Amino acid sequence: DQQVKQNSPSLSVQEGRISILNCDYTNSMFDYFLWYKKYPAEGPTFLISISSIKDKNEDGRFTVFLNKSAKHLSLHIVPSQPGDSAVYFCAASDLRNNDMRFGAGTRLTVKP
Amino acid sequence: DSGVTQTPKHLITATGQRVTLRCSPRSGDLSVYWYQQSLDQGLQFLIQYYNGEERAKGNILERFSAQQFPDLHSELNLSSLELGDSALYFCASSVRVGANVLTFGAGSRLTVL
């Protein structure tokens, strides 16, 4: 079941520019959203999260925006750096239940 | 090092065989999750345990089973293996039942020939 969708398998941006990664979800019961970053040969690592009571959360160069009415969230990375090149997974959770659903991931390449 | 340990890192086996993947959660974490990542696919949730009890089930095949032991480590058993079972299997752990932030292991890569 594709409850969380990342429709762009890949994204390429120039160093210093903004990277925008998008994610859509279908389950209105989701109340907590996360972004994970994955390098090759490693497991995903937590990057940033947002609760459904907020519409924006910022942590340094990373900002997550949530549009509940559109069931859409996005991750902005400004400025993008070559070390940001990785696969980014969007995840959504219903905190009353016990699972977390992930999107298919978007491979970000930041070119020097 | 995330603190979540998965073994083996790589495993090659034949169709019809059975394998066991092992996961030790991060110290203090009571909840263990298993995910499957097939080629170009996202992370598919398989199953979750909390303090030894099954708490949530996702898209886990009947040929697969898991358990969490009293010392909180978990094992994922895959039997009657098929070519399509080739994937990366990730274990993740968290402190509590409701999934908040998960800490992932490096994964076990299973290749079925």
mmCIF file of C-alpha atoms in Angstrom:
data_model
loop_
_atom_site.group_PDB
_atom_site.id
_atom_site.type_symbol
_atom_site.label_atom_id
_atom_site.label_comp_id
_atom_site.label_asym_id
_atom_site.label_seq_id
_atom_site.Cartn_x
_atom_site.Cartn_y
_atom_site.Cartn_z
ATOM 1 C CA ASP A 1 0.000 0.000 0.000
ATOM 2 C CA GLN A 2 1.427 3.330 -1.081
ATOM 3 C CA GLN A 3 0.354 5.503 1.807
ATOM 4 C CA VAL A 4 3.470 7.630 1.442
ATOM 5 C CA LYS A 5 4.649 8.653 -2.007
ATOM 6 C CA GLN A 6 7.776 10.318 -3.259
ATOM 7 C CA ASN A 7 7.130 10.819 -6.937
ATOM 8 C CA SER A 8 10.605 12.036 -7.878
ATOM 9 C CA PRO A 9 13.125 9.203 -7.849
ATOM 10 C CA SER A 10 16.011 11.595 -8.338
ATOM 11 C CA LEU A 11 16.969 15.256 -8.088
ATOM 12 C CA SER A 12 20.145 17.034 -9.135
ATOM 13 C CA VAL A 13 21.069 20.533 -7.951
ATOM 14 C CA GLN A 14 24.105 22.772 -8.010
ATOM 15 C CA GLU A 15 26.100 23.362 -4.845
ATOM 16 C CA GLY A 16 24.838 26.449 -3.009
ATOM 17 C CA ARG A 17 21.362 26.286 -4.508
ATOM 18 C CA ILE A 18 18.168 25.115 -2.831
ATOM 19 C CA SER A 19 17.098 21.461 -2.893
ATOM 20 C CA ILE A 20 13.384 20.770 -2.549
ATOM 21 C CA LEU A 21 12.235 17.224 -1.967
ATOM 22 C CA ASN A 22 8.533 16.452 -1.997
ATOM 23 C CA CYS A 23 6.328 13.852 -0.352
ATOM 24 C CA ASP A 24 2.602 13.111 -0.439
ATOM 25 C CA TYR A 25 0.562 10.935 1.880
ATOM 26 C CA THR A 26 -2.931 9.516 1.762
ATOM 27 C CA ASN A 27 -3.721 8.522 5.335
ATOM 28 C CA SER A 28 -5.288 11.430 7.239
ATOM 29 C CA MET A 29 -4.551 9.658 10.524
ATOM 30 C CA PHE A 30 -0.828 10.319 10.177
ATOM 31 C CA ASP A 31 0.211 12.855 12.788
ATOM 32 C CA TYR A 32 3.988 12.771 12.735
ATOM 33 C CA PHE A 33 6.266 13.116 9.731
ATOM 34 C CA LEU A 34 9.963 12.557 9.357
ATOM 35 C CA TRP A 35 12.764 12.737 6.833
ATOM 36 C CA TYR A 36 15.573 10.212 6.869
ATOM 37 C CA LYS A 37 18.812 10.359 4.935
ATOM 38 C CA LYS A 38 20.612 7.277 3.654
ATOM 39 C CA TYR A 39 24.164 6.912 2.416
ATOM 40 C CA PRO A 40 25.278 3.774 0.534
ATOM 41 C CA ALA A 41 26.045 0.769 2.743
ATOM 42 C CA GLU A 42 24.480 2.456 5.764
ATOM 43 C CA GLY A 43 21.050 2.412 7.353
ATOM 44 C CA PRO A 44 18.766 5.451 7.155
ATOM 45 C CA THR A 45 19.490 8.152 9.707
ATOM 46 C CA PHE A 46 16.966 10.586 11.133
ATOM 47 C CA LEU A 47 17.232 14.102 9.734
ATOM 48 C CA ILE A 48 14.252 16.211 10.789
ATOM 49 C CA SER A 49 10.638 15.773 11.819
ATOM 50 C CA ILE A 50 7.404 17.693 12.172
ATOM 51 C CA SER A 51 4.264 17.171 14.160
ATOM 52 C CA SER A 52 0.884 17.630 12.518
ATOM 53 C CA ILE A 53 0.167 20.585 14.828
ATOM 54 C CA LYS A 54 2.880 22.588 13.075
ATOM 55 C CA ASP A 55 3.361 23.662 9.481
ATOM 56 C CA LYS A 56 7.097 24.333 9.590
ATOM 57 C CA ASN A 57 10.146 23.081 11.423
ATOM 58 C CA GLU A 58 13.651 24.359 10.850
ATOM 59 C CA ASP A 59 17.009 22.911 11.834
ATOM 60 C CA GLY A 60 19.991 24.700 10.403
ATOM 61 C CA ARG A 61 20.041 24.286 6.636
ATOM 62 C CA PHE A 62 17.051 21.931 6.725
ATOM 63 C CA THR A 63 13.410 23.000 6.845
ATOM 64 C CA VAL A 64 10.375 20.774 6.615
ATOM 65 C CA PHE A 65 7.026 22.206 5.552
ATOM 66 C CA LEU A 66 3.705 20.468 6.136
ATOM 67 C CA ASN A 67 0.472 21.217 4.272
ATOM 68 C CA LYS A 68 -2.150 19.075 5.950
ATOM 69 C CA SER A 69 -5.001 20.078 3.685
ATOM 70 C CA ALA A 70 -3.004 18.949 0.667
ATOM 71 C CA LYS A 71 -1.485 15.990 2.529
ATOM 72 C CA HIS A 72 1.898 17.165 1.345
ATOM 73 C CA LEU A 73 5.234 17.802 2.952
ATOM 74 C CA SER A 74 8.520 19.013 1.614
ATOM 75 C CA LEU A 75 12.125 19.213 2.723
ATOM 76 C CA HIS A 76 14.165 22.282 1.812
ATOM 77 C CA ILE A 77 17.936 22.233 2.005
ATOM 78 C CA VAL A 78 19.596 25.632 1.746
ATOM 79 C CA PRO A 79 22.363 25.952 0.737
ATOM 80 C CA SER A 80 22.896 22.490 -0.708
ATOM 81 C CA GLN A 81 26.313 20.926 -0.232
ATOM 82 C CA PRO A 82 27.976 17.969 -2.003
ATOM 83 C CA GLY A 83 27.862 16.046 1.293
ATOM 84 C CA ASP A 84 24.075 16.208 1.144
ATOM 85 C CA SER A 85 24.143 13.789 -1.780
ATOM 86 C CA ALA A 86 22.199 10.776 -0.518
ATOM 87 C CA VAL A 87 18.808 9.082 -0.732
ATOM 88 C CA TYR A 88 16.143 10.896 1.265
ATOM 89 C CA PHE A 89 13.157 8.985 2.619
ATOM 90 C CA CYS A 90 9.963 10.607 3.747
ATOM 91 C CA ALA A 91 8.144 8.785 6.566
ATOM 92 C CA ALA A 92 4.788 9.168 8.257
ATOM 93 C CA SER A 93 3.462 7.780 11.484
ATOM 94 C CA ASP A 94 0.211 7.527 13.389
ATOM 95 C CA LEU A 95 1.507 7.817 16.931
ATOM 96 C CA ARG A 96 -1.499 5.905 18.270
ATOM 97 C CA ASN A 97 -0.470 2.913 16.191
ATOM 98 C CA ASN A 98 2.845 1.201 16.028
ATOM 99 C CA ASP A 99 4.152 1.409 12.515
ATOM 100 C CA MET A 100 5.922 3.970 10.404
ATOM 101 C CA ARG A 101 5.411 4.113 6.633
ATOM 102 C CA PHE A 102 8.113 5.177 4.241
ATOM 103 C CA GLY A 103 8.169 6.540 0.722
ATOM 104 C CA ALA A 104 10.311 5.058 -2.031
ATOM 105 C CA GLY A 105 13.032 7.665 -1.573
ATOM 106 C CA THR A 106 14.526 10.438 -3.683
ATOM 107 C CA ARG A 107 18.184 10.318 -4.670
ATOM 108 C CA LEU A 108 19.656 13.802 -4.315
ATOM 109 C CA THR A 109 22.867 14.671 -6.132
ATOM 110 C CA VAL A 110 24.524 17.980 -5.312
ATOM 111 C CA LYS A 111 27.084 18.935 -7.935
ATOM 112 C CA PRO A 112 30.147 21.011 -7.003
ATOM 113 C CA ASP B 1 27.679 3.443 14.629
ATOM 114 C CA SER B 2 23.958 3.837 15.301
ATOM 115 C CA GLY B 3 23.943 1.375 18.188
ATOM 116 C CA VAL B 4 21.653 -1.032 16.308
ATOM 117 C CA THR B 5 23.582 -4.149 15.285
ATOM 118 C CA GLN B 6 22.500 -6.416 12.470
ATOM 119 C CA THR B 7 24.072 -9.709 11.462
ATOM 120 C CA PRO B 8 24.980 -11.011 8.990
ATOM 121 C CA LYS B 9 25.818 -8.045 6.763
ATOM 122 C CA HIS B 10 25.642 -10.169 3.641
ATOM 123 C CA LEU B 11 24.053 -13.544 2.987
ATOM 124 C CA ILE B 12 23.860 -15.561 -0.206
ATOM 125 C CA THR B 13 21.625 -18.608 -0.339
ATOM 126 C CA ALA B 14 19.549 -20.716 -2.705
ATOM 127 C CA THR B 15 15.844 -20.835 -3.412
ATOM 128 C CA GLY B 16 13.884 -22.978 -0.995
ATOM 129 C CA GLN B 17 16.316 -22.407 1.853
ATOM 130 C CA ARG B 18 15.713 -20.784 5.236
ATOM 131 C CA VAL B 19 17.749 -17.988 6.828
ATOM 132 C CA THR B 20 17.703 -16.087 10.091
ATOM 133 C CA LEU B 21 18.603 -12.421 10.400
ATOM 134 C CA ARG B 22 19.515 -11.047 13.789
ATOM 135 C CA CYS B 23 19.155 -7.607 15.318
ATOM 136 C CA SER B 24 20.342 -6.148 18.605
ATOM 137 C CA PRO B 25 18.549 -2.879 19.381
ATOM 138 C CA ARG B 26 20.194 0.241 20.725
ATOM 139 C CA SER B 27 20.759 0.095 24.470
ATOM 140 C CA GLY B 28 17.586 1.150 26.289
ATOM 141 C CA ASP B 29 15.293 0.710 23.286
ATOM 142 C CA LEU B 30 12.432 -1.716 23.858
ATOM 143 C CA SER B 31 10.837 -1.618 20.426
ATOM 144 C CA VAL B 32 12.204 -3.339 17.337
ATOM 145 C CA TYR B 33 10.979 -2.869 13.758
ATOM 146 C CA TRP B 34 11.823 -4.851 10.626
ATOM 147 C CA TYR B 35 11.763 -3.329 7.136
ATOM 148 C CA GLN B 36 12.460 -4.759 3.686
ATOM 149 C CA GLN B 37 13.975 -2.697 0.892
ATOM 150 C CA SER B 38 13.875 -4.335 -2.516
ATOM 151 C CA LEU B 39 15.630 -2.862 -5.550
ATOM 152 C CA ASP B 40 14.447 0.705 -6.184
ATOM 153 C CA GLN B 41 11.679 0.281 -3.641
ATOM 154 C CA GLY B 42 11.021 2.145 -0.467
ATOM 155 C CA LEU B 43 11.223 0.669 2.988
ATOM 156 C CA GLN B 44 8.377 -1.788 3.393
ATOM 157 C CA PHE B 45 7.285 -2.252 6.987
ATOM 158 C CA LEU B 46 7.211 -5.911 7.998
ATOM 159 C CA ILE B 47 6.637 -6.197 11.731
ATOM 160 C CA GLN B 48 7.177 -4.529 15.085
ATOM 161 C CA TYR B 49 7.848 -5.905 18.553
ATOM 162 C CA TYR B 50 7.770 -4.152 21.892
ATOM 163 C CA ASN B 51 9.350 -5.744 24.950
ATOM 164 C CA GLY B 52 8.893 -9.221 23.545
ATOM 165 C CA GLU B 53 5.378 -8.851 22.208
ATOM 166 C CA GLU B 54 4.215 -8.371 18.635
ATOM 167 C CA ARG B 55 2.622 -4.915 18.326
ATOM 168 C CA ALA B 56 2.104 -4.245 14.627
ATOM 169 C CA LYS B 57 2.203 -6.179 11.412
ATOM 170 C CA GLY B 58 2.744 -4.822 7.946
ATOM 171 C CA ASN B 59 3.266 -6.534 4.614
ATOM 172 C CA ILE B 60 4.957 -9.597 6.025
ATOM 173 C CA LEU B 61 4.618 -12.838 4.086
ATOM 174 C CA GLU B 62 3.445 -15.996 5.808
ATOM 175 C CA ARG B 63 6.824 -17.558 4.958
ATOM 176 C CA PHE B 64 8.434 -14.949 7.192
ATOM 177 C CA SER B 65 8.291 -14.861 10.959
ATOM 178 C CA ALA B 66 9.968 -12.899 13.707
ATOM 179 C CA GLN B 67 10.339 -12.811 17.435
ATOM 180 C CA GLN B 68 11.885 -10.679 20.144
ATOM 181 C CA PHE B 69 13.699 -12.414 22.971
ATOM 182 C CA PRO B 70 13.883 -11.515 26.687
ATOM 183 C CA ASP B 71 17.225 -9.791 26.140
ATOM 184 C CA LEU B 72 15.391 -7.660 23.509
ATOM 185 C CA HIS B 73 17.319 -8.877 20.505
ATOM 186 C CA SER B 74 15.142 -9.890 17.584
ATOM 187 C CA GLU B 75 15.345 -12.451 14.806
ATOM 188 C CA LEU B 76 13.642 -12.435 11.426
ATOM 189 C CA ASN B 77 13.210 -15.887 9.926
ATOM 190 C CA LEU B 78 12.730 -16.197 6.178
ATOM 191 C CA SER B 79 11.800 -19.635 4.840
ATOM 192 C CA SER B 80 11.098 -21.262 1.469
ATOM 193 C CA LEU B 81 13.098 -18.464 -0.043
ATOM 194 C CA GLU B 82 12.283 -17.184 -3.509
ATOM 195 C CA LEU B 83 14.319 -15.054 -5.898
ATOM 196 C CA GLY B 84 12.050 -12.094 -5.095
ATOM 197 C CA ASP B 85 13.062 -12.203 -1.452
ATOM 198 C CA SER B 86 16.453 -10.800 -2.391
ATOM 199 C CA ALA B 87 16.567 -7.444 -0.642
ATOM 200 C CA LEU B 88 18.077 -5.359 2.084
ATOM 201 C CA TYR B 89 16.501 -6.080 5.441
ATOM 202 C CA PHE B 90 16.723 -3.302 7.997
ATOM 203 C CA CYS B 91 16.117 -3.473 11.680
ATOM 204 C CA ALA B 92 15.297 -0.314 13.623
ATOM 205 C CA SER B 93 14.673 0.361 17.277
ATOM 206 C CA SER B 94 12.977 2.989 19.393
ATOM 207 C CA VAL B 95 12.434 3.591 23.065
ATOM 208 C CA ARG B 96 8.670 3.287 23.142
ATOM 209 C CA VAL B 97 5.775 1.666 21.369
ATOM 210 C CA GLY B 98 4.434 4.562 19.322
ATOM 211 C CA ALA B 99 6.844 5.092 16.445
ATOM 212 C CA ASN B 100 8.545 8.426 16.874
ATOM 213 C CA VAL B 101 12.148 8.452 15.745
ATOM 214 C CA LEU B 102 13.627 5.139 14.697
ATOM 215 C CA THR B 103 17.311 4.275 14.821
ATOM 216 C CA PHE B 104 18.307 1.962 12.003
ATOM 217 C CA GLY B 105 20.975 -0.671 11.711
ATOM 218 C CA ALA B 106 23.181 -0.934 8.631
ATOM 219 C CA GLY B 107 21.042 -3.702 7.162
ATOM 220 C CA SER B 108 21.465 -7.310 6.078
ATOM 221 C CA ARG B 109 21.723 -7.862 2.340
ATOM 222 C CA LEU B 110 20.120 -11.136 1.308
ATOM 223 C CA THR B 111 20.751 -12.583 -2.133
ATOM 224 C CA VAL B 112 18.714 -15.599 -3.198
ATOM 225 C CA LEU B 113 20.123 -17.466 -6.220
#
